[in-house]
Short mmCIF file of C-alpha atoms in Angstrom, two decimals:
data_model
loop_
_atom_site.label_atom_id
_atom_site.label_comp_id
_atom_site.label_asym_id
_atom_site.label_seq_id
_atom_site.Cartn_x
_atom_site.Cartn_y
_atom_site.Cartn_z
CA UNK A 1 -28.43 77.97 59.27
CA UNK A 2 -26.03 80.49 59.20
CA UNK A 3 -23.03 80.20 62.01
CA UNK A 4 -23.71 82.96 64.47
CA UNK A 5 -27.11 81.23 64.52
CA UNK A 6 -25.19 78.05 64.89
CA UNK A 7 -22.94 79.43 68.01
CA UNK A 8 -25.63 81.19 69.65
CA UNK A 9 -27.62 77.82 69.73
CA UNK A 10 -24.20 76.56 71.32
CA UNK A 11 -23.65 78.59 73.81
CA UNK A 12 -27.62 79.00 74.88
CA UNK A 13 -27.32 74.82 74.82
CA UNK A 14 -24.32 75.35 77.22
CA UNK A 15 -25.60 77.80 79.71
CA UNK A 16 -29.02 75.90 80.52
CA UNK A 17 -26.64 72.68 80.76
CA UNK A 18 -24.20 74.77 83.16
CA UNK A 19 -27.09 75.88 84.89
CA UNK A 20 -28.45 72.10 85.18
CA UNK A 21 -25.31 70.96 86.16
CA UNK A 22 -24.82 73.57 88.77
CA UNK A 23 -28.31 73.22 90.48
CA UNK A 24 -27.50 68.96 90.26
CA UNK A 25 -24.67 69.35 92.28
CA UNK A 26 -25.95 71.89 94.92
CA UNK A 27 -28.68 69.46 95.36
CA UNK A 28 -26.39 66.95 97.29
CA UNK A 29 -24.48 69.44 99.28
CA UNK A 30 -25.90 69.93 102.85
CA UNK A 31 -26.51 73.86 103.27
CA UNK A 32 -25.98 73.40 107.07
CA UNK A 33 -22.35 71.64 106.82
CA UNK A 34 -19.77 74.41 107.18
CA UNK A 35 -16.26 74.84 106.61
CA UNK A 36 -14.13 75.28 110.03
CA UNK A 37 -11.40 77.70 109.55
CA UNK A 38 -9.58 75.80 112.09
CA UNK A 39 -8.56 72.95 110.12
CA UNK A 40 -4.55 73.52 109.38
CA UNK A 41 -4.51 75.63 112.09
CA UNK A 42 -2.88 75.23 115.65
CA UNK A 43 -5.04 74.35 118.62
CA UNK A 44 -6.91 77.62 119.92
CA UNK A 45 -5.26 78.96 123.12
CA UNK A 46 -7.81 77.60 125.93
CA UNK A 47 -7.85 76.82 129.53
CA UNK A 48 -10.24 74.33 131.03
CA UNK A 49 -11.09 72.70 134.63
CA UNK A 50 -9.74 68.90 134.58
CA UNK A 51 -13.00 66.92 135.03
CA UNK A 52 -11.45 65.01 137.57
CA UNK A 53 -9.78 67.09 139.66
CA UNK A 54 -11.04 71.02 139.82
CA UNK A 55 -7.80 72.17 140.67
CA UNK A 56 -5.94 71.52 137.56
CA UNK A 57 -5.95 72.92 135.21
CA UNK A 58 -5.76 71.94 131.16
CA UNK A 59 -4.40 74.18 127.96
CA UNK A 60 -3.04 73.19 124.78
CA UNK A 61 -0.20 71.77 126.06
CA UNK A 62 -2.47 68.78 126.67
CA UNK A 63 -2.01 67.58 122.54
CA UNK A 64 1.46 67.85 122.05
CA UNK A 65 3.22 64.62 121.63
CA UNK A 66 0.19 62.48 120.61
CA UNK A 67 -2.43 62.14 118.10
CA UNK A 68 -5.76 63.07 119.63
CA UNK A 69 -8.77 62.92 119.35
CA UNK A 70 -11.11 65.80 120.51
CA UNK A 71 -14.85 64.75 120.94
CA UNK A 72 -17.34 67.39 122.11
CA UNK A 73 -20.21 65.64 124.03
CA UNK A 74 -22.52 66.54 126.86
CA UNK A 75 -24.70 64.35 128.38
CA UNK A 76 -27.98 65.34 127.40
CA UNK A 77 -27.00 65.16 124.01
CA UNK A 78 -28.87 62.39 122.30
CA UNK A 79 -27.12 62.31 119.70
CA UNK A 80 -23.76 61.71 122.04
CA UNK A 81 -25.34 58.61 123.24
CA UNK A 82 -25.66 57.25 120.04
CA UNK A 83 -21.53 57.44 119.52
CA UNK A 84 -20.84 56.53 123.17
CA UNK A 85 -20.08 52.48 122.12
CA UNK A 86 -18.56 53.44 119.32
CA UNK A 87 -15.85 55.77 121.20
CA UNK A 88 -15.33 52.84 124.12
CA UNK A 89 -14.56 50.62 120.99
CA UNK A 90 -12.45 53.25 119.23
CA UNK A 91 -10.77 53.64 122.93
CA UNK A 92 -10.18 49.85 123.59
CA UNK A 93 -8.73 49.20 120.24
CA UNK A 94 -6.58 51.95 118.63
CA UNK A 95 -3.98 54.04 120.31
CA UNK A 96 -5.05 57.31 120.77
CA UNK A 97 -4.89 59.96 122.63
CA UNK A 98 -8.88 60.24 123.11
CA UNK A 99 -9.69 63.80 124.83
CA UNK A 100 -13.34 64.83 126.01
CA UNK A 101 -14.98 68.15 126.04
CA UNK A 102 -17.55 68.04 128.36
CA UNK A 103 -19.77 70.86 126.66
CA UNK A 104 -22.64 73.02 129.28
CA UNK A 105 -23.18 69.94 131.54
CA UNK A 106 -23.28 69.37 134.73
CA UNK A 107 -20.73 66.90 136.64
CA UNK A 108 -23.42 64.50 138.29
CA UNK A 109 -25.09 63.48 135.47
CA UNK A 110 -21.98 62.48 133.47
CA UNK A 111 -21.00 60.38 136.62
CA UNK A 112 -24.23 58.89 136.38
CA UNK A 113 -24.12 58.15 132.65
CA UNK A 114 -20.73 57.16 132.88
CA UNK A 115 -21.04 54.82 135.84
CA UNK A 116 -23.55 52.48 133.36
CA UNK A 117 -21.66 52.99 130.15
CA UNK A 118 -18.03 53.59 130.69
CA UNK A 119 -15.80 56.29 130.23
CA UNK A 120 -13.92 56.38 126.69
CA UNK A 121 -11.77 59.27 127.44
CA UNK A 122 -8.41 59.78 129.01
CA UNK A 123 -8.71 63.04 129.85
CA UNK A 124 -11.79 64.74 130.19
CA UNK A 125 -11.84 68.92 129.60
CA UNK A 126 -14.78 70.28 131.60
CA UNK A 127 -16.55 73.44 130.22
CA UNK A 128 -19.75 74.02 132.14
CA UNK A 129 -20.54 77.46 130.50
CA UNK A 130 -19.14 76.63 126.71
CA UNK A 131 -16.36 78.84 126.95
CA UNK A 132 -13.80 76.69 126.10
CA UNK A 133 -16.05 75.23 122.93
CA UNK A 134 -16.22 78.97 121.64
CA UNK A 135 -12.43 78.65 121.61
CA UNK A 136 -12.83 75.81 119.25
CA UNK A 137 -15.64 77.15 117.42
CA UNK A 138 -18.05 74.42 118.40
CA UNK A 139 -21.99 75.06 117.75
CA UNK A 140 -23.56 72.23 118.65
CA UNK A 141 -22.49 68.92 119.99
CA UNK A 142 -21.36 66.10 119.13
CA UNK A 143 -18.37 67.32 117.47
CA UNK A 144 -15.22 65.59 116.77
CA UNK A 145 -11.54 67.09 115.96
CA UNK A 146 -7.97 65.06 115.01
CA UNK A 147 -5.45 66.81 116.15
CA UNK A 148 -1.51 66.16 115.42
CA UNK A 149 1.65 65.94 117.48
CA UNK A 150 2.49 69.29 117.14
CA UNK A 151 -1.07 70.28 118.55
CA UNK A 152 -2.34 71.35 114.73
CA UNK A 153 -5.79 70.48 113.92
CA UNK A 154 -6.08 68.33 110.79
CA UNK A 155 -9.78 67.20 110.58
CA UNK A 156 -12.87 68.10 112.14
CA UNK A 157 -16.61 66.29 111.74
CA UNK A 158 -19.37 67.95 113.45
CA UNK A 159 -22.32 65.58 114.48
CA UNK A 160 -22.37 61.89 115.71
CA UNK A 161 -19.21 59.76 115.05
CA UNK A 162 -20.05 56.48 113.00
CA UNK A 163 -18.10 53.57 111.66
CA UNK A 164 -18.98 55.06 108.47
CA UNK A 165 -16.93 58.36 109.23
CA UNK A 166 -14.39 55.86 110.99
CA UNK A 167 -12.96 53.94 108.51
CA UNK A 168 -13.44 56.41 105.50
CA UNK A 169 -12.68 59.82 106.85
CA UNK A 170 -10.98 60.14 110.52
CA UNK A 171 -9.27 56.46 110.83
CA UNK A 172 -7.02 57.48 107.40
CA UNK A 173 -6.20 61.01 108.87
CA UNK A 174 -5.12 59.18 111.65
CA UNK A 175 -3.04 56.40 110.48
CA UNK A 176 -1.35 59.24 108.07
CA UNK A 177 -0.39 61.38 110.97
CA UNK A 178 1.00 58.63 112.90
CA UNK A 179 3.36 57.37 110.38
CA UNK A 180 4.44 60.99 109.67
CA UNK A 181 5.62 60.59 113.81
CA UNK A 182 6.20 63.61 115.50
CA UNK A 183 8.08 66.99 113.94
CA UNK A 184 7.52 65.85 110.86
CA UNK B 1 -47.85 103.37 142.35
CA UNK B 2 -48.77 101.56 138.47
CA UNK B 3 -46.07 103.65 136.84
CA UNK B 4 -42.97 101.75 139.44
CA UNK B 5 -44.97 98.56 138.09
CA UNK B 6 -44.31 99.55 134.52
CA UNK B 7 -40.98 100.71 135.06
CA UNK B 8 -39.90 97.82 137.41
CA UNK B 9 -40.96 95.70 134.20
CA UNK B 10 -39.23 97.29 131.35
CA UNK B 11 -36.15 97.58 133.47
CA UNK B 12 -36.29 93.87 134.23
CA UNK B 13 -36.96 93.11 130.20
CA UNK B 14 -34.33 95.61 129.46
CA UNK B 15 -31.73 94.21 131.89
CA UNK B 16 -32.53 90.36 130.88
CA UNK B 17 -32.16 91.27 126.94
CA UNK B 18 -28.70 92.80 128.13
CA UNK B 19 -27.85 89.80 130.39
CA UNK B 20 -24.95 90.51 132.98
CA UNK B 21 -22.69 93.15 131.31
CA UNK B 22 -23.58 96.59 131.31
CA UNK B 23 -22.75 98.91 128.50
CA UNK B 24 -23.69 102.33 128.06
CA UNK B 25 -25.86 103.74 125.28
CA UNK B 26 -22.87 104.41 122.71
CA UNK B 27 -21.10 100.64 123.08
CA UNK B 28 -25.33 99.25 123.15
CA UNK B 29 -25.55 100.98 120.04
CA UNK B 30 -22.33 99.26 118.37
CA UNK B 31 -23.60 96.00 119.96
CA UNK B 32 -26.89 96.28 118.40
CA UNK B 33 -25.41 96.77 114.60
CA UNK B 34 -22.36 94.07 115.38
CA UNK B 35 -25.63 91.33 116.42
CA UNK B 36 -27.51 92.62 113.27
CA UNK B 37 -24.61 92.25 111.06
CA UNK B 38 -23.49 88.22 112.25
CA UNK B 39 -25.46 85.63 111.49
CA UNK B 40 -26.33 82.42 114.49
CA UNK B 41 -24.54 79.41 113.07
CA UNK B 42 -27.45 77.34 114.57
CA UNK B 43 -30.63 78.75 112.77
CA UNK B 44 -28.27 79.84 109.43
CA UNK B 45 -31.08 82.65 108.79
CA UNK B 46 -31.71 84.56 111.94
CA UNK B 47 -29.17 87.39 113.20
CA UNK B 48 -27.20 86.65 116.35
CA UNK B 49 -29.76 89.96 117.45
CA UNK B 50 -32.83 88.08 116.46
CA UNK B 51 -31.87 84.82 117.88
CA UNK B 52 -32.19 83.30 120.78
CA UNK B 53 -30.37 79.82 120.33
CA UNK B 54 -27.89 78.76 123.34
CA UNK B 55 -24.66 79.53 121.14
CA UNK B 56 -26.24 82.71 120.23
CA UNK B 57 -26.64 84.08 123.77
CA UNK B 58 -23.28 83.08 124.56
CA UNK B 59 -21.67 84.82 121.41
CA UNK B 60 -23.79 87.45 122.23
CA UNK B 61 -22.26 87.70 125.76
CA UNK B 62 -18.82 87.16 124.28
CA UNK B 63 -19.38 90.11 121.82
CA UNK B 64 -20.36 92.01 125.00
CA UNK B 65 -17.41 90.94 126.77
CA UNK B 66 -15.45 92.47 123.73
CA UNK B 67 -17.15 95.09 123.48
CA UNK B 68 -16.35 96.47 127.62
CA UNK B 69 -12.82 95.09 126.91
CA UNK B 70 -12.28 98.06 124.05
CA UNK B 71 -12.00 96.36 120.98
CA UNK B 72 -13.13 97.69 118.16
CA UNK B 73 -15.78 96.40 115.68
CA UNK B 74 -13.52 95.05 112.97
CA UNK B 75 -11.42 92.99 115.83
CA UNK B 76 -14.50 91.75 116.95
CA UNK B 77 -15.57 90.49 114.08
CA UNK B 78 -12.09 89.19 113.02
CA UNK B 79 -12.20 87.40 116.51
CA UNK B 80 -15.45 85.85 115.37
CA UNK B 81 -14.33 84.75 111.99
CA UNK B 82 -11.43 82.74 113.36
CA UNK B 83 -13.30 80.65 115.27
CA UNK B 84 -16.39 80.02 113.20
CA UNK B 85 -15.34 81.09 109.84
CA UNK B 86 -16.71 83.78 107.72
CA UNK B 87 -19.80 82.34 107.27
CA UNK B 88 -20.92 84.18 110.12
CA UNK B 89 -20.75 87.71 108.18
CA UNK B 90 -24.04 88.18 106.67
CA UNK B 91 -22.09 90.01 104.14
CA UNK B 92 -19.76 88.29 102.62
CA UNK B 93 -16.12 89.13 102.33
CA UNK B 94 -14.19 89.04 99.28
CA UNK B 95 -12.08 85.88 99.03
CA UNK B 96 -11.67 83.26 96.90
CA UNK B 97 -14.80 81.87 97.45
CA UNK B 98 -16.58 84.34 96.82
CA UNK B 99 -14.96 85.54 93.94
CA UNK B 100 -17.82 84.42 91.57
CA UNK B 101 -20.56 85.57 93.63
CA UNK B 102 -18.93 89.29 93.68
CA UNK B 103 -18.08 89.21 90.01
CA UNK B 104 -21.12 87.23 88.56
CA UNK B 105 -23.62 89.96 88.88
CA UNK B 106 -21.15 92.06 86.38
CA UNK B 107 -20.16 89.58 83.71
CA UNK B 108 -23.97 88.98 83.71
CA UNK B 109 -24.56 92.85 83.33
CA UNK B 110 -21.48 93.14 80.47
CA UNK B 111 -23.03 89.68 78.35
CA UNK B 112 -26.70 91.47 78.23
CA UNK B 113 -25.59 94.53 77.15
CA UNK B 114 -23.06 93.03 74.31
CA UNK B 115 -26.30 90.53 73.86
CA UNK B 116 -28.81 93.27 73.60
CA UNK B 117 -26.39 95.69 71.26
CA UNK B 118 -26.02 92.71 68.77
CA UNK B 119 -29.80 92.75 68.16
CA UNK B 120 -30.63 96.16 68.01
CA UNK B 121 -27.60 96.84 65.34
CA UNK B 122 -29.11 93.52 63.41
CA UNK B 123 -32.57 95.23 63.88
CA UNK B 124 -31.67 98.05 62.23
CA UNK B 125 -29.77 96.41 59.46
CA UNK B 126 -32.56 94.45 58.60
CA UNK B 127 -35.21 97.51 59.04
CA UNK B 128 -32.71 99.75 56.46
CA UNK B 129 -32.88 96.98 54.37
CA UNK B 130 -36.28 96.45 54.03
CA UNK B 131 -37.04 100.02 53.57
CA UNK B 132 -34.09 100.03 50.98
#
């Protein structure tokens, strides 16, 4: 065989393998998962109703100082139900600043759920029309964000918080972030 | 007394596809091509026009919103971006990842033609030799 025969075989034996290659790994990437362009970035300028009290009134102010953790639920989201537990547990045992975004729901009915279940959250942000959760680029609930001291968001996982998640993606962040301390 | 009918109906259908804000026939016409133009993060394929998810009526309102408040298209989309990224551009912008998706079509274009050029000059070699 002569060698341009020789490198043409080559380099046809390397494309189809690139090609392979290329189609293997798009076969384990979910289509629907999707970058944020908030991550790195400081908390979106917002202002939502206090849960608890209608009068006051939340903004970003709300993360500075701790390490929190948003989590974007609503009621009659199933999947929210699922991660409920998980969230008192996460609540009861680490310290965290553990903020709710109550996303298009209606006050009653958290009440309700949270009268049987419990209430993980310390403060709850209440955004009946989604407003605030177009600030923070949320499509579709549940979705969870760690944010930093100095109010910069640092991870984000959209759908249901489980252990899984916990102790390999968020709880690290975390953990990181607190022994950085603040101003760091 | 059947005409009202019709036209109570296809002002009702007309006022519920624009929801609450009202915008007159030059800014409909910009928010028509801005929904086309954005894709609903929900159902990846639709438009934000052709969809009518939850988050896509309320983007859809925002953009409206927007669009009363006097910003222009490219500020509206740049508002968009920031928030969900710029995945919701049907077309994409060029940026690093989409470098390779810009280029690729070219590189493809320049290794057929060097491809086909080196056969057709060893096609003729091998023709003038033969009739040699």
């Amino acid at each position: 065989m002569s060698r341009v025969r020789v490198l043409s075989w080559s380099v046809s034996v390397l494309c189809v393998m690139a090609l392979i290659g290329f189609l293997f790994v798009g076969l384990h990437r979910d289509p629907h998962a999707l970058p944020s362009p908030m991550i790195r970035q400081p908390v979106p300028h917002f202002v939502a109703e206090d849960f608890d009290a209608a009068t006051h009134q939340y903004s970003e102010a709300l993360f500075v100082g701790h390490v929190s953790l948003l989590n974007v639920f609503a009621s009659w989201c199933y999947a929210c139900q699922g991660e409920h537990s998980f969230l008192l547990d996460i609540h009861r045992r680490y310290k965290l600043q553990l903020i709710g975004l109550d996303y298009k729901d209606r006050r009653t009915d958290v009440l309700q759920w949270f009268e049987q279940e419990g209430n993980p959250y310390d403060h709850i942000l209440f955004d009946p029309r989604g407003d605030v959760g177009m600030q923070w680029g949320v499509y579709g609930t549940p979705e969870t964000f760690v944010v930093d001291q100095s109010g910069v968001i640092q991870f984000k996982l959209v759908g249901p918080l489980t252990p899984d998640h916990w102790y390999h993606d968020i709880l690290p962040v975390v953990r990181r972030l607190q022994k950085r301390g603040v101003g760091a | 007394m059947r005409s009202i009918v019709w036209l109570c109906l296809f002002l009702s259908v007309a006022w519920g596809q624009v929801g609450q804000v009202a915008l007159s026939t030059l800014e409909q016409q910009r928010y028509e091509q801005l929904t086309s133009e954005l894709r609903c993060l929900v159902c990846q394929n639709e438009s934000l026009a052709a969809s009518t998810a939850p988050l896509a009526t309320d983007l859809k309102r925002h953009i409206q919103l927007m669009i009363t408040a006097g910003q222009t298209n490219v500020a509206i989309k740049q508002d968009l971006v920031a928030h969900y990224g710029a995945f919701v551009l049907f077309r994409p912008p060029w940026m690093r990842s989409t470098y390779v998706l810009w280029l690729f079509p070219f590189i493809l274009l320049v290794v057929v033609l060097c491809v086909a050029v080196h056969v057709i000059r060893r096609a003729r070699c091998l023709t003038i030799q033969r009739d040699l």
